[in-house]
Short mmCIF file of C-alpha atoms in Angstrom, two decimals:
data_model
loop_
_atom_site.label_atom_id
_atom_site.label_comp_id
_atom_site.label_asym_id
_atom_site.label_seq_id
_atom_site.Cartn_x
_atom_site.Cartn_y
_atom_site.Cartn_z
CA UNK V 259 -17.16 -9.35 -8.94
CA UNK V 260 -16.26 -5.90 -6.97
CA UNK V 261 -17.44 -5.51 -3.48
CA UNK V 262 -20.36 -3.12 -3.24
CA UNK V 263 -19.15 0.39 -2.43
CA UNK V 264 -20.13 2.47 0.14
CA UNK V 265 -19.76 6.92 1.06
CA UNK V 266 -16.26 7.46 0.33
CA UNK V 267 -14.85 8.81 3.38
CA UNK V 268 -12.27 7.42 6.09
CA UNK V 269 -11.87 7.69 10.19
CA UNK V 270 -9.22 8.27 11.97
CA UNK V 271 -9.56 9.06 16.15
CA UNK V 272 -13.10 8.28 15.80
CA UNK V 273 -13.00 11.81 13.14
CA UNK V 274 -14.60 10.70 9.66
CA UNK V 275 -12.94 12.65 6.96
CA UNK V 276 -13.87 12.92 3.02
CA UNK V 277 -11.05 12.58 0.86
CA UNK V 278 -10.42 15.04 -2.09
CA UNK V 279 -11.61 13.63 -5.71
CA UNK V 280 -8.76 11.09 -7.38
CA UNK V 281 -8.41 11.89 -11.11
CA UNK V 282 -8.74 8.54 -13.01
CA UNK V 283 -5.67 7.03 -12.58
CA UNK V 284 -3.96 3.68 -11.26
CA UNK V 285 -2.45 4.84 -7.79
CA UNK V 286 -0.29 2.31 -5.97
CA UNK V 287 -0.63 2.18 -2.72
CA UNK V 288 1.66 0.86 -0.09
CA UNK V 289 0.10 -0.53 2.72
CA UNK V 290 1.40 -1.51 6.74
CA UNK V 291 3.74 -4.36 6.69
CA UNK V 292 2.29 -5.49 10.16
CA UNK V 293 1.44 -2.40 12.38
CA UNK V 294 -2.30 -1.27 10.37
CA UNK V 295 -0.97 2.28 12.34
CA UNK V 296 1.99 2.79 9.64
CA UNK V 297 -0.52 3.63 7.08
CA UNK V 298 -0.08 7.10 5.60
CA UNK V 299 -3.07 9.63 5.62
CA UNK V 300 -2.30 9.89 1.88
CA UNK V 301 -3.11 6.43 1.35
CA UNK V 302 -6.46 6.81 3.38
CA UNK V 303 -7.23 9.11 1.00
CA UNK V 304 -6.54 6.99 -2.09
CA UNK V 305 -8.23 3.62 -0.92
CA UNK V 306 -11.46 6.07 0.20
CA UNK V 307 -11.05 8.08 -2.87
CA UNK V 308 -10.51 5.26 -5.34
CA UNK V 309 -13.87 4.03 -7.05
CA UNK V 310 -12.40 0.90 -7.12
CA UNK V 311 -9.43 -1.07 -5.01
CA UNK V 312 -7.35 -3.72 -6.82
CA UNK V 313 -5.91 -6.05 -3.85
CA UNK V 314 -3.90 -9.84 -3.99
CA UNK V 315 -6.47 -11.08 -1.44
CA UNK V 316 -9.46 -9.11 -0.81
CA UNK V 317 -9.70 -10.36 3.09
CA UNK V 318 -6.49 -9.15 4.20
CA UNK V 319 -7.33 -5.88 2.88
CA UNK V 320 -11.08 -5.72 4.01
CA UNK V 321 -9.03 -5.66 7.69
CA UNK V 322 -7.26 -2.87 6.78
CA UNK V 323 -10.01 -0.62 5.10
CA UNK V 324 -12.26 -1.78 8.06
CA UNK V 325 -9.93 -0.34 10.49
CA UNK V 326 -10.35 2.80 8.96
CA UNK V 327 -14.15 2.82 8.40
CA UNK V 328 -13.70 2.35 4.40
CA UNK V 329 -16.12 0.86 2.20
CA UNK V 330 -15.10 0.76 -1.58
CA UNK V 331 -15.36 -1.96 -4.21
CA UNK V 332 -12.67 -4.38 -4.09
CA UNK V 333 -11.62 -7.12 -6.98
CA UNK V 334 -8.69 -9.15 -6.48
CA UNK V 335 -5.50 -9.01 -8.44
CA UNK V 336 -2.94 -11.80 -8.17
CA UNK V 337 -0.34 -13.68 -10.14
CA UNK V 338 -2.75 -15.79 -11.48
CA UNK V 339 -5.55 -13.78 -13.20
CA UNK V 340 -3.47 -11.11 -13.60
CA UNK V 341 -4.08 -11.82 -17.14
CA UNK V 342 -7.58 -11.36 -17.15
CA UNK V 343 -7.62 -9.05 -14.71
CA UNK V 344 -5.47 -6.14 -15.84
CA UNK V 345 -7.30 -5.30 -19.09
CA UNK V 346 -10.56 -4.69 -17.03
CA UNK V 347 -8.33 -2.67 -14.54
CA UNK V 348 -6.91 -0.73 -17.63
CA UNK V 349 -10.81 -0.19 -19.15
CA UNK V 350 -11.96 1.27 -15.75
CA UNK V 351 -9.08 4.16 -16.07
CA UNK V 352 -9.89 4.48 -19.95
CA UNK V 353 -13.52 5.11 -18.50
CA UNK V 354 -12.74 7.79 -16.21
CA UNK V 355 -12.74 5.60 -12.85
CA UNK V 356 -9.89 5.32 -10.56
CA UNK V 357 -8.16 2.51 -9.46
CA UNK V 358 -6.02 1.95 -6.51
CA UNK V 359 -3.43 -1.13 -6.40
CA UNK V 360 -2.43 -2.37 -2.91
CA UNK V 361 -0.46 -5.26 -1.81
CA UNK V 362 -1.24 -7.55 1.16
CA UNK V 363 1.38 -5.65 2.74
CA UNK V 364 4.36 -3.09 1.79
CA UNK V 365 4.81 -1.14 -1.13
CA UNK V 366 3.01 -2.42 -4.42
CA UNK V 367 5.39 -4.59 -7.54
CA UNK V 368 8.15 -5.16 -4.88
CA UNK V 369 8.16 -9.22 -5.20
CA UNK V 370 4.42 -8.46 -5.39
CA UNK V 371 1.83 -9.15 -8.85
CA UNK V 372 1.80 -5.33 -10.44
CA UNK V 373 4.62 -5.35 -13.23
CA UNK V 374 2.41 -6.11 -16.01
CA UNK V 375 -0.65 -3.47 -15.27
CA UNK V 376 1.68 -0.44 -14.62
CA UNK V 377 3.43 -1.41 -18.42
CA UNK V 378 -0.17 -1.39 -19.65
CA UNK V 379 -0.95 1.42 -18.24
CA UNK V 380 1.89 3.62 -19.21
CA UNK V 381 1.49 1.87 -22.79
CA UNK V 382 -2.08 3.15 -22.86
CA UNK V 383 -0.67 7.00 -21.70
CA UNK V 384 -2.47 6.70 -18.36
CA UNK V 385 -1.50 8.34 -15.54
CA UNK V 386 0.17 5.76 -12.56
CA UNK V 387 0.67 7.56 -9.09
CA UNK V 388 2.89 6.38 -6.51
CA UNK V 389 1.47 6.74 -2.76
CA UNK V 390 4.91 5.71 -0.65
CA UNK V 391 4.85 4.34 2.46
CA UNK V 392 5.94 1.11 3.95
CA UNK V 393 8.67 -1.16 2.90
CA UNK V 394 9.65 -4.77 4.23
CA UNK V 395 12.71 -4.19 2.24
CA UNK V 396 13.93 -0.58 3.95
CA UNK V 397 12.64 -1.37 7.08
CA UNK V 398 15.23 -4.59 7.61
CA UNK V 399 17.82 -2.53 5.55
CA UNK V 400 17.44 0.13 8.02
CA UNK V 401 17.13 -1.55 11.16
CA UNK V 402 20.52 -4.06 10.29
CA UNK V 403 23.17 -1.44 10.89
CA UNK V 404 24.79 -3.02 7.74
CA UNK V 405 26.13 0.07 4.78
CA UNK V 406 22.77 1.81 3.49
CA UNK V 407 24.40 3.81 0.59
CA UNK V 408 24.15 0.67 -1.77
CA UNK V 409 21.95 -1.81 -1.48
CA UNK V 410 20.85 -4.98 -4.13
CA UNK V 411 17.00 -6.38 -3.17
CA UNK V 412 17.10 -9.57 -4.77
CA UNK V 413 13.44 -10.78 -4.14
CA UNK V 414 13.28 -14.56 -3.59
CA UNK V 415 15.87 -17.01 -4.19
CA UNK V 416 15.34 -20.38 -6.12
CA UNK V 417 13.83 -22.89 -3.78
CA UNK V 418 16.13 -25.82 -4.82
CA UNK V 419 19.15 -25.66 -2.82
CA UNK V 420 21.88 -26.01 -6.74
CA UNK V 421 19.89 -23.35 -8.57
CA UNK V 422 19.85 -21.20 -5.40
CA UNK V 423 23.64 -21.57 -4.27
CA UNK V 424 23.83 -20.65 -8.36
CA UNK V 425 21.82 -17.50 -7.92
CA UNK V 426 24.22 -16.36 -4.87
CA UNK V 427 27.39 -16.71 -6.22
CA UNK V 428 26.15 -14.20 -8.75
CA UNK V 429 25.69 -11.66 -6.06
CA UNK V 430 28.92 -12.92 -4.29
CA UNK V 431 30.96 -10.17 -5.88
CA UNK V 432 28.70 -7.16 -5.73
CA UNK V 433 29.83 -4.37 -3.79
CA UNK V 434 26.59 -3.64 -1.70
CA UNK V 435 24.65 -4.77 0.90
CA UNK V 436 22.13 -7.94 -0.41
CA UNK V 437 18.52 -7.97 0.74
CA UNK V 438 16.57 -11.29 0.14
CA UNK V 439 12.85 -12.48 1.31
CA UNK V 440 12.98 -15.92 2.73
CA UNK V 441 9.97 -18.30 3.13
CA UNK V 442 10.42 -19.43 7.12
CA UNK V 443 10.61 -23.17 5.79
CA UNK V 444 13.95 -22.51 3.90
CA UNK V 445 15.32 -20.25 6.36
CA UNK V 446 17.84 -22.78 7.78
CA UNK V 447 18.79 -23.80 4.40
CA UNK V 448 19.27 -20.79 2.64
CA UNK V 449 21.20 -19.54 5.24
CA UNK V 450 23.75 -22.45 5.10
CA UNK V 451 24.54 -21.96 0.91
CA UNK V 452 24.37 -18.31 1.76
CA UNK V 453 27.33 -19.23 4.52
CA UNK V 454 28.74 -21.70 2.00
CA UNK V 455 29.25 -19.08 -1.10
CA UNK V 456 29.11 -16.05 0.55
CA UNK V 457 31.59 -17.15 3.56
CA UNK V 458 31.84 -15.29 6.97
CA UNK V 459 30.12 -12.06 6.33
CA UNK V 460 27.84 -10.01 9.20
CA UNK V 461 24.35 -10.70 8.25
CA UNK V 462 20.63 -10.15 10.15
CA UNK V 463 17.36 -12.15 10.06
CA UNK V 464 14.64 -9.79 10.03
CA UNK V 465 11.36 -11.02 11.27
CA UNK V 466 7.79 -9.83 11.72
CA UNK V 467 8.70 -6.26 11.21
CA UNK V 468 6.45 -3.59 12.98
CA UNK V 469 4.41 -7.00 14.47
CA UNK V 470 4.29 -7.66 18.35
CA UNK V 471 6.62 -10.49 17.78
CA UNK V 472 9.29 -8.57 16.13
CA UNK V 473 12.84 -9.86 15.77
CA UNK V 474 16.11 -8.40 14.80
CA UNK V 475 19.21 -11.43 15.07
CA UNK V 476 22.35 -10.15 13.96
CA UNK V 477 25.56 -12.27 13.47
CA UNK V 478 27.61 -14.15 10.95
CA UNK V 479 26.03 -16.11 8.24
CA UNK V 480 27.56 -19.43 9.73
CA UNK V 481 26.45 -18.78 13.34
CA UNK V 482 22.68 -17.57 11.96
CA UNK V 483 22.67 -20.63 9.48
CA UNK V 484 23.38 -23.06 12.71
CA UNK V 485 21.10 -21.36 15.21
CA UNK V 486 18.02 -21.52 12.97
CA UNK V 487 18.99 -25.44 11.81
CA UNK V 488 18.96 -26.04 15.48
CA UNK V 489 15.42 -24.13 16.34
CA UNK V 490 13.87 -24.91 13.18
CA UNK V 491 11.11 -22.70 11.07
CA UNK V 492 10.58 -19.69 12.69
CA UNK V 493 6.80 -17.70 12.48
CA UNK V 494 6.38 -15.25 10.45
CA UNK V 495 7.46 -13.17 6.84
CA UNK V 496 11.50 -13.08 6.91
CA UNK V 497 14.08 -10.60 5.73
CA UNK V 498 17.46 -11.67 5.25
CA UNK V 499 20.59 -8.74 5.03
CA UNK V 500 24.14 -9.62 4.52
CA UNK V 501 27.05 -7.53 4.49
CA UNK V 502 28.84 -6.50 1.48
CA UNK V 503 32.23 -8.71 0.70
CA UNK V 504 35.50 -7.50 2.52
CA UNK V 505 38.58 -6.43 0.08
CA UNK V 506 40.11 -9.96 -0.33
CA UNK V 507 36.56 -11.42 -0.89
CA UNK V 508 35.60 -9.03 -3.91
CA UNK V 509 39.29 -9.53 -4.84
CA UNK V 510 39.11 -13.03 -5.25
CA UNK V 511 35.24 -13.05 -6.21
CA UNK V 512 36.55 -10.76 -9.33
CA UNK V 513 39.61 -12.65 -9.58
CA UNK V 514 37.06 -15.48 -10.14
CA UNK V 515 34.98 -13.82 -12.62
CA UNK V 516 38.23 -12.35 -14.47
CA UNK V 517 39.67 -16.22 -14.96
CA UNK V 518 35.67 -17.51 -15.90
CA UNK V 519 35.70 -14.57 -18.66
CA UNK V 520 39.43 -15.59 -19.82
CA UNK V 521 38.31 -19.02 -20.15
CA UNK V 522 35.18 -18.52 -22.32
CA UNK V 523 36.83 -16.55 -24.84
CA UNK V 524 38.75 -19.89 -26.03
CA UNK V 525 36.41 -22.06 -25.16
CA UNK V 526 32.11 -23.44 -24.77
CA UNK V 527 30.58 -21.78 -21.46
CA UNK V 528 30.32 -25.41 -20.11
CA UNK V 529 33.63 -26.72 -20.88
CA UNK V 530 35.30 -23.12 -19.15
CA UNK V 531 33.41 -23.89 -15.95
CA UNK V 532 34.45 -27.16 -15.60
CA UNK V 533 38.49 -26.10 -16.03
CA UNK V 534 37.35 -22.99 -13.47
CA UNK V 535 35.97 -25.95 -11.26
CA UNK V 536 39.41 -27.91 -11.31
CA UNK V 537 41.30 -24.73 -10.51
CA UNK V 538 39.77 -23.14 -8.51
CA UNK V 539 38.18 -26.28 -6.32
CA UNK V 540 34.48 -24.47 -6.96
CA UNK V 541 31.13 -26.44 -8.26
CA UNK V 542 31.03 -26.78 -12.04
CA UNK V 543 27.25 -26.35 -12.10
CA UNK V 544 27.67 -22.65 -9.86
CA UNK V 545 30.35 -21.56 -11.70
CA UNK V 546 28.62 -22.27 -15.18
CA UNK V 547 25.85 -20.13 -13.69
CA UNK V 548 27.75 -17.38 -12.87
CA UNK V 549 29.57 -17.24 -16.09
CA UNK V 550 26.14 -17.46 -17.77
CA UNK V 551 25.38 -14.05 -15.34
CA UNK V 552 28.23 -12.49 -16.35
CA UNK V 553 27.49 -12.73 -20.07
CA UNK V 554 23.87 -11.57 -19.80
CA UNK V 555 25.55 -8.40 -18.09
CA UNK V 556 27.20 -8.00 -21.00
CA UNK V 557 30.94 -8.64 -19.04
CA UNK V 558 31.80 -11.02 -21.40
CA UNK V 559 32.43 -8.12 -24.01
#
């Protein structure tokens, strides 16, 4: 059930202000990442306007609205009632009420619950408001000193170590900087198949961004992958930037793709990874993967 709801206002510097009236709408608002000072005024105004704040856990953002002396109704949206809970969401717009989405931290749908309700939404013809503000993902892209002008966010990768080396030799040809999250457990892993596939390239560990422990660790993917093996888990949410790949490394990841392509035209998927694997010395099981990649991209002609 919703939290009860209190006089829609917010404080800042000990000021209380009243926020303008929200049309009925879902607004999604991006929350602080760490630092509860990053929030935007504009938010304020949409998580004191909002007769009612969708959240993934309702006590992480309790702290936040209580920072800012804000008392609205709260009912939790996560992956796993998302179902049941995005048709009452939807209902509350189609009744005039306004809903605000916000994520336990950052900007909401980015490898956040929040796909499926904005579809709805826009299926339904109701309005969906963006309220920008902080980003895990452009902070660490930002703060790397790696190329900015193109950039892939790739989420999470696969926690088992085949399916994820898989997954990253389908990035290892794009010409952009990658952007992963990382649980701190897998860190030292992930690192070492991102070494393995990706080879040599400048990379940074991003770590409690805008938080009093804040880390930036820049080097090459080998050196990162060895230093974290040897300190183990770090604290903390993780952001992981790597370099795009140099000329002869997108030569020879295309050259790759180019022979994987040639192959399946003559023969099954399977059977042209496995002759890819023998000349080219790769895995079998990656290089079916990537093939399998290439043909959802519709590369494969």
């Amino acid at each position: 059930m919703p939290e009860e709801a209190g006089e829609r206002s917010f404080i800042v510097g000990g000021v209380r202000f009243t926020p303008p009236a929200l049309q009925p709408a879902l607004y999604l608002v991006s929350t602080p990442i760490g630092n509860l000072a990053d929030i935007t005024l504009r938010a304020l105004e949409a998580l004191a306007g909002a007769e009612l704040v969708a959240c993934e856990d309702t006590r992480v953002t309790r702290v936040l609205l209580r920072r800012y002396g804000i008392q609205r109704p709260m009912i939790a949206y996560h992956e796993h009632n998302e179902a049941e809970a995005a048709p009452r969401l939807i209902a509350a717009i189609e009744e005039g009420r306004s809903v605000a989405l916000a994520s336990d931290a950052g900007t909401p749908l980015v490898s956040d619950p929040g796909y499926r309700l904005v579809r709805l939404a826009r299926e339904r013809g109701l309005p969906v408001v963006p309220i920008p503000g902080p980003s895990a993902v452009l902070a660490a892209l930002t703060v790397s000193g790696l190329p900015t002008d193109s950039f892939l966010f790739a989420g999470f990768l696969p926690a088992k170590a085949g399916q994820r080396r898989s997954r990253l030799e389908a990035f290892a040809a794009v010409p952009a900087t990658l952007v992963f999250f990382e649980s701190p457990r897998r860190l030292g892993p992930s690192l070492s198949d991102m070494a393995e596939v990706l080879g040599d390239r400048q990379a940074v560990v991003a770590r409690e961004l805008t938080k009093v422990f804040e880390e930036v660790r820049e080097d090459t993917l080998p050196r990162l992958a060895r230093y974290y093996q040897e300190t183990g888990a770090p604290k903390g949410e993780v952001v992981i930037c790597i370099a795009p790949p140099g000329k002869a490394q997108a030569a020879e990841a295309q050259e790759i793709d180019r022979l994987l392509l040639e192959l399946a035209a003559d023969m099954p998927a399977s059977k042209a990874a496995g002759e890819a694997a023998r000349m080219t010395g790769g895995r079998k099981a990656d290089l079916y993967q990537r093939l399998i990649a290439l043909k959802e991209r519709g590369d494969g002609g």
